[in-house]
Short mmCIF file of C-alpha atoms and ligand atoms in Angstrom, two decimals:
data_model
loop_
_atom_site.label_atom_id
_atom_site.label_comp_id
_atom_site.label_asym_id
_atom_site.label_seq_id
_atom_site.Cartn_x
_atom_site.Cartn_y
_atom_site.Cartn_z
CA UNK B 29 23.22 143.09 14.23
CA UNK B 30 25.48 142.38 17.21
CA UNK B 31 25.85 138.61 17.50
CA UNK B 32 28.98 138.64 19.67
CA UNK B 33 28.62 136.12 22.50
CA UNK B 34 28.64 137.82 25.90
CA UNK B 35 31.82 137.36 27.90
CA UNK B 36 31.75 135.41 31.18
CA UNK B 37 34.90 136.04 33.21
CA UNK B 38 35.99 134.49 36.51
CA UNK B 39 37.72 137.06 38.73
CA UNK B 40 41.47 136.27 38.59
CA UNK B 41 41.97 137.67 42.10
CA UNK B 42 39.23 135.49 43.64
CA UNK B 43 39.73 132.06 45.17
CA UNK B 44 40.96 130.62 48.45
CA UNK B 45 43.17 132.67 50.75
CA UNK B 46 46.37 130.96 51.91
CA UNK B 47 44.83 129.97 55.27
CA UNK B 48 41.90 128.16 53.63
CA UNK B 49 44.16 126.59 50.97
CA UNK B 50 46.42 125.25 53.70
CA UNK B 51 43.50 123.92 55.79
CA UNK B 52 42.01 122.10 52.79
CA UNK B 53 45.36 120.65 51.70
CA UNK B 54 45.94 119.46 55.30
CA UNK B 55 42.50 117.83 55.37
CA UNK B 56 43.01 116.07 52.04
CA UNK B 57 46.37 114.74 53.23
CA UNK B 58 44.84 113.39 56.46
CA UNK B 59 42.02 111.78 54.48
CA UNK B 60 44.48 110.11 52.10
CA UNK B 61 46.15 108.51 55.11
CA UNK B 62 43.27 107.79 57.50
CA UNK B 63 40.21 107.80 55.23
CA UNK B 64 38.23 109.65 57.91
CA UNK B 65 38.62 112.82 59.94
CA UNK B 66 36.34 114.72 62.30
CA UNK B 67 36.50 118.46 61.73
CA UNK B 68 35.53 120.63 64.70
CA UNK B 69 32.85 122.76 63.07
CA UNK B 70 32.69 123.67 59.38
CA UNK B 71 36.19 123.58 57.86
CA UNK B 72 35.30 126.50 55.59
CA UNK B 73 32.07 128.47 55.31
CA UNK B 74 31.24 127.04 51.93
CA UNK B 75 28.54 124.39 51.59
CA UNK B 76 29.70 123.00 48.21
CA UNK B 77 33.32 122.54 49.32
CA UNK B 78 32.15 120.88 52.55
CA UNK B 79 30.07 118.45 50.51
CA UNK B 80 33.09 117.59 48.33
CA UNK B 81 35.24 116.91 51.41
CA UNK B 82 32.43 114.97 53.04
CA UNK B 83 32.49 112.56 50.07
CA UNK B 84 36.22 112.07 50.74
CA UNK B 85 35.56 111.13 54.39
CA UNK B 86 35.49 114.37 56.38
CA UNK B 87 32.78 114.53 59.03
CA UNK B 88 31.79 117.66 60.89
CA UNK B 89 31.84 117.31 64.64
CA UNK B 90 29.88 119.70 66.83
CA UNK B 91 32.05 120.85 69.74
CA UNK B 92 29.22 120.04 72.13
CA UNK B 93 29.53 116.41 71.04
CA UNK B 94 33.26 115.95 71.62
CA UNK B 95 32.43 113.07 73.92
CA UNK B 96 31.39 111.09 70.79
CA UNK B 97 34.99 110.86 69.60
CA UNK B 98 36.73 107.64 70.48
CA UNK B 99 40.38 106.99 71.35
CA UNK B 100 42.47 106.97 68.19
CA UNK B 101 40.01 108.92 66.07
CA UNK B 102 41.45 111.83 64.13
CA UNK B 103 40.22 115.37 64.89
CA UNK B 104 41.00 118.42 62.79
CA UNK B 105 41.15 121.98 64.13
CA UNK B 106 40.04 124.29 61.33
CA UNK B 107 41.58 127.57 60.10
CA UNK B 108 39.50 129.69 62.54
CA UNK B 109 41.41 128.24 65.53
CA UNK B 110 40.15 127.00 68.89
CA UNK B 111 40.44 128.15 72.52
CA UNK B 112 43.01 126.35 74.72
CA UNK B 113 40.30 124.40 76.56
CA UNK B 114 39.35 122.57 73.34
CA UNK B 115 42.91 121.19 73.01
CA UNK B 116 42.76 120.13 76.66
CA UNK B 117 39.50 118.19 76.11
CA UNK B 118 40.93 116.56 72.96
CA UNK B 119 44.16 115.58 74.71
CA UNK B 120 42.19 114.11 77.61
CA UNK B 121 40.25 111.98 75.13
CA UNK B 122 43.50 110.73 73.55
CA UNK B 123 42.43 111.50 70.00
CA UNK B 124 44.86 112.35 67.20
CA UNK B 125 44.87 116.11 66.60
CA UNK B 126 45.78 117.86 63.37
CA UNK B 127 45.88 121.60 63.78
CA UNK B 128 44.99 123.56 60.62
CA UNK B 129 44.64 126.91 62.41
CA UNK B 130 45.66 129.65 59.98
CA UNK B 131 49.09 131.07 60.97
CA UNK B 132 47.59 134.59 60.79
CA UNK B 133 44.96 133.60 63.37
CA UNK B 134 47.59 131.88 65.53
CA UNK B 135 49.66 135.08 65.64
CA UNK B 136 46.56 137.08 66.57
CA UNK B 137 45.74 134.61 69.37
CA UNK B 138 49.25 135.12 70.77
CA UNK B 139 48.99 138.93 70.59
CA UNK B 140 45.57 138.92 72.27
CA UNK B 141 46.83 136.57 74.99
CA UNK B 142 49.84 138.80 75.74
CA UNK B 143 47.67 141.95 75.78
CA UNK B 144 45.17 140.27 78.07
CA UNK B 145 47.89 139.35 80.57
CA UNK B 146 49.13 142.96 80.55
CA UNK B 147 45.62 144.34 80.94
CA UNK B 148 44.83 142.01 83.81
CA UNK B 149 47.92 143.35 85.59
CA UNK B 150 47.02 147.00 84.96
CA UNK B 151 43.24 146.79 85.37
CA UNK B 152 42.69 147.62 81.70
CA UNK B 153 40.54 145.96 79.04
CA UNK B 154 41.00 144.04 75.82
CA UNK B 155 38.35 144.69 73.18
CA UNK B 156 37.87 142.29 70.26
CA UNK B 157 35.80 143.56 67.36
CA UNK B 158 33.72 140.62 66.15
CA UNK B 159 30.69 138.53 67.03
CA UNK B 160 31.08 136.64 70.31
CA UNK B 161 29.55 133.57 68.65
CA UNK B 162 32.01 133.51 65.70
CA UNK B 163 34.45 130.58 65.82
CA UNK B 164 37.57 132.74 65.53
CA UNK B 165 36.34 135.12 68.26
CA UNK B 166 35.60 132.16 70.55
CA UNK B 167 39.23 131.08 70.08
CA UNK B 168 40.51 134.60 70.77
CA UNK B 169 38.34 135.00 73.88
CA UNK B 170 39.58 131.63 75.12
CA UNK B 171 43.13 132.95 74.97
CA UNK B 172 42.12 135.72 77.41
CA UNK B 173 40.41 133.21 79.74
CA UNK B 174 37.16 134.94 78.82
CA UNK B 175 38.43 138.29 80.16
CA UNK B 176 38.10 140.30 76.92
CA UNK B 177 35.06 142.12 75.54
CA UNK B 178 33.72 140.91 72.18
CA UNK B 179 32.04 143.92 70.58
CA UNK B 180 30.21 144.27 67.30
CA UNK B 181 27.94 147.24 68.09
CA UNK B 182 28.79 150.71 69.41
CA UNK B 183 26.26 150.38 72.28
CA UNK B 184 28.26 147.47 73.70
CA UNK B 185 31.10 149.89 74.48
CA UNK B 186 29.02 151.43 77.31
CA UNK B 187 30.01 148.70 79.77
CA UNK B 188 33.78 149.35 79.40
CA UNK B 189 35.88 151.53 81.71
CA UNK B 190 37.75 153.89 79.37
CA UNK B 191 39.77 155.50 82.16
CA UNK B 192 42.04 152.42 82.21
CA UNK B 193 44.40 151.10 79.48
CA UNK B 194 42.65 149.70 76.42
CA UNK B 195 43.94 147.28 73.77
CA UNK B 196 41.78 146.80 70.67
CA UNK B 197 41.92 143.98 68.10
CA UNK B 198 39.67 142.87 65.26
CA UNK B 199 38.62 139.45 64.07
CA UNK B 200 40.67 138.83 60.91
CA UNK B 201 37.70 138.87 58.51
CA UNK B 202 35.83 141.94 59.81
CA UNK B 203 34.58 144.79 57.66
CA UNK B 204 37.34 147.43 57.60
CA UNK B 205 34.89 150.38 57.63
CA UNK B 206 32.88 148.99 60.54
CA UNK B 207 36.10 148.40 62.50
CA UNK B 208 37.23 151.97 61.85
CA UNK B 209 33.83 153.25 63.08
CA UNK B 210 34.15 151.31 66.36
CA UNK B 211 37.77 152.48 66.80
CA UNK B 212 36.67 156.10 66.34
CA UNK B 213 33.99 155.62 69.00
CA UNK B 214 36.63 154.20 71.35
CA UNK B 215 38.88 157.23 70.72
CA UNK B 216 35.97 159.63 71.36
CA UNK B 217 34.94 157.85 74.57
CA UNK B 218 38.52 157.93 75.85
CA UNK B 219 39.18 161.55 74.95
CA UNK B 220 35.87 162.64 76.55
CA UNK B 221 37.24 161.72 80.00
CA UNK B 222 38.37 164.68 82.13
CA UNK B 223 42.06 163.75 81.74
CA UNK B 224 41.69 161.81 78.49
CA UNK B 225 43.21 158.33 78.29
CA UNK B 226 46.51 158.23 76.43
CA UNK B 227 46.98 154.49 76.97
CA UNK B 228 44.91 153.19 74.09
CA UNK B 229 46.40 150.85 71.51
CA UNK B 230 44.40 150.04 68.38
CA UNK B 231 45.73 147.13 66.34
CA UNK B 232 44.75 146.67 62.71
CA UNK B 233 44.41 142.90 62.68
CA UNK B 234 42.07 142.46 59.72
CA UNK B 235 43.76 139.95 57.44
CA UNK B 236 45.48 141.58 54.45
CA UNK B 237 44.16 138.79 52.24
CA UNK B 238 40.63 140.07 52.84
CA UNK B 239 41.30 143.82 52.93
CA UNK B 240 43.60 143.72 49.85
CA UNK B 241 40.89 141.98 47.83
CA UNK B 242 38.61 145.04 48.11
CA UNK B 243 40.17 147.45 45.57
CA UNK B 244 40.74 144.74 42.92
CA UNK B 245 37.20 143.43 43.43
CA UNK B 246 35.69 146.89 42.98
CA UNK B 247 37.58 147.37 39.69
CA UNK B 248 36.46 143.90 38.56
CA UNK B 249 32.81 144.64 39.50
CA UNK B 250 32.81 147.95 37.60
CA UNK B 251 34.28 146.35 34.49
CA UNK B 252 31.31 143.98 34.00
CA UNK B 253 27.63 144.65 33.31
CA UNK B 254 26.54 142.06 35.86
CA UNK B 255 28.42 140.31 38.67
CA UNK B 256 27.53 136.95 40.18
CA UNK B 257 29.19 136.67 43.59
CA UNK B 258 29.55 133.10 44.88
CA UNK B 259 29.77 132.67 48.64
CA UNK B 260 28.80 130.31 51.44
CA UNK B 261 25.80 131.62 53.37
CA UNK B 262 27.78 131.84 56.65
CA UNK B 263 30.96 133.42 55.30
CA UNK B 264 31.82 136.73 57.06
CA UNK B 265 34.33 137.77 54.42
CA UNK B 266 31.80 136.74 51.75
CA UNK B 267 29.21 139.16 53.18
CA UNK B 268 31.82 141.92 53.36
CA UNK B 269 33.20 141.37 49.84
CA UNK B 270 29.72 140.92 48.29
CA UNK B 271 28.75 144.27 49.87
CA UNK B 272 31.78 145.97 48.27
CA UNK B 273 30.91 144.39 44.95
CA UNK B 274 27.29 145.58 45.14
CA UNK B 275 28.38 149.15 45.98
CA UNK B 276 30.68 149.14 42.94
CA UNK B 277 28.08 147.50 40.67
CA UNK B 278 24.42 147.46 41.79
CA UNK B 279 23.77 144.58 39.36
CA UNK B 280 25.56 142.17 41.70
CA UNK B 281 23.76 138.98 42.73
CA UNK B 282 24.98 136.63 45.44
CA UNK B 283 24.51 132.86 45.11
CA UNK B 284 25.91 129.90 47.04
CA UNK B 285 26.41 127.82 43.88
CA UNK B 286 24.82 126.62 40.65
CA UNK B 287 21.06 126.29 40.21
CA UNK B 288 20.33 129.70 41.74
CA UNK B 289 20.93 132.04 38.82
CA UNK B 290 17.87 133.74 37.41
CA UNK B 291 18.43 133.89 33.60
CA UNK B 292 16.89 137.38 33.58
CA UNK B 293 19.90 138.68 35.57
CA UNK B 294 22.32 137.90 32.75
CA UNK B 295 20.23 137.75 29.58
CA UNK B 296 20.99 141.26 28.33
CA UNK B 297 24.53 141.54 29.70
CA UNK B 298 27.49 141.91 27.35
CA UNK B 299 29.86 140.81 30.07
CA UNK B 300 29.27 138.87 33.28
CA UNK B 301 31.89 138.67 36.04
CA UNK B 302 31.98 135.78 38.49
CA UNK B 303 33.76 136.36 41.79
CA UNK B 304 33.69 134.87 45.26
CA UNK B 305 34.78 134.91 48.89
CA UNK B 306 38.18 133.77 50.20
CA UNK B 307 36.45 130.48 51.09
CA UNK B 308 34.87 129.94 47.64
CA UNK B 309 36.64 127.24 45.62
CA UNK B 310 37.74 128.04 42.09
CA UNK B 311 36.04 124.89 40.76
CA UNK B 312 32.69 126.25 41.99
CA UNK B 313 33.17 129.66 40.32
CA UNK B 314 34.07 127.85 37.07
CA UNK B 315 30.88 125.75 37.36
CA UNK B 316 28.79 128.88 37.90
CA UNK B 317 30.49 130.54 34.89
CA UNK B 318 29.73 127.47 32.72
CA UNK B 319 26.08 127.59 33.83
CA UNK B 320 25.83 131.26 32.85
CA UNK B 321 27.48 130.56 29.49
CA UNK B 322 24.90 127.86 28.82
CA UNK B 323 22.10 130.33 29.63
CA UNK B 324 23.28 133.09 27.33
S1 SF4 A 15 41.31 135.24 55.63
FE1 SF4 A 15 43.39 135.51 56.37
S2 SF4 A 15 43.26 134.94 58.53
FE2 SF4 A 15 41.45 134.10 57.56
S3 SF4 A 15 42.03 132.03 56.98
FE3 SF4 A 15 42.45 133.36 55.22
S4 SF4 A 15 44.63 133.90 55.41
FE4 SF4 A 15 43.93 133.13 57.39
#
């Protein structure tokens, strides 16, 4: 009779990326000093971590309600970044600003801004692969004064003039395969022109901390009978990484935290892996692992 207790292992390569780590450390430091901070939108797309920070004094401020901030209050710009007009509004309101924009996003904003200035001079277009409503994309578009195209479906390419120069960028947390598909469509559209368009520049701006996770995550997923993937419901990289995990191991289940695991998922497993998005805190994965251990 095999009475060996099933293994529950937390993915050693999972946990916060450096941008999220930095944003959370910045927030905690501000809270230690001021006791209260207003974060413009969700600091990270992870409900449990937001709740923890909320208990420490972080409040989420909707950008449409900036007028509710008062002089002297402390406002935090999250890792996704903001368009220049947000800083202008905050400065006009004389609030204290702490900028936790991820340095990777900041560099992308600068590249997009420079490309947009060049394209405006040459009549070309800047294309950003990502959802127009995503916080990071809003910040990128703001750096082009709204002159770039935010694209997340092939059909949206139809409105772009491919006979002029084209500069292409991706939101940092996009799906690498989907970005490659769009880039191939752009190449086809440009080469189908009578003279072709040689002035196309495609920039791989997906963050290495998301794309590098893929191969290690697939190995991790294959090495366990069942995988529980922990991710905030709004996390883009969480959706992408959970998809990779599920392709590598069909017995992958995504949860946002404890209390959602169906015991039947893990009951007959000899090993259960727990992984998560780049915005999933380690403490939450450990809690989920402890819950599974108690079940089996
Ligand atoms: S995924 Fe990359 S770009 Fe996004 S916050 Fe993390 S380190 Fe920064």
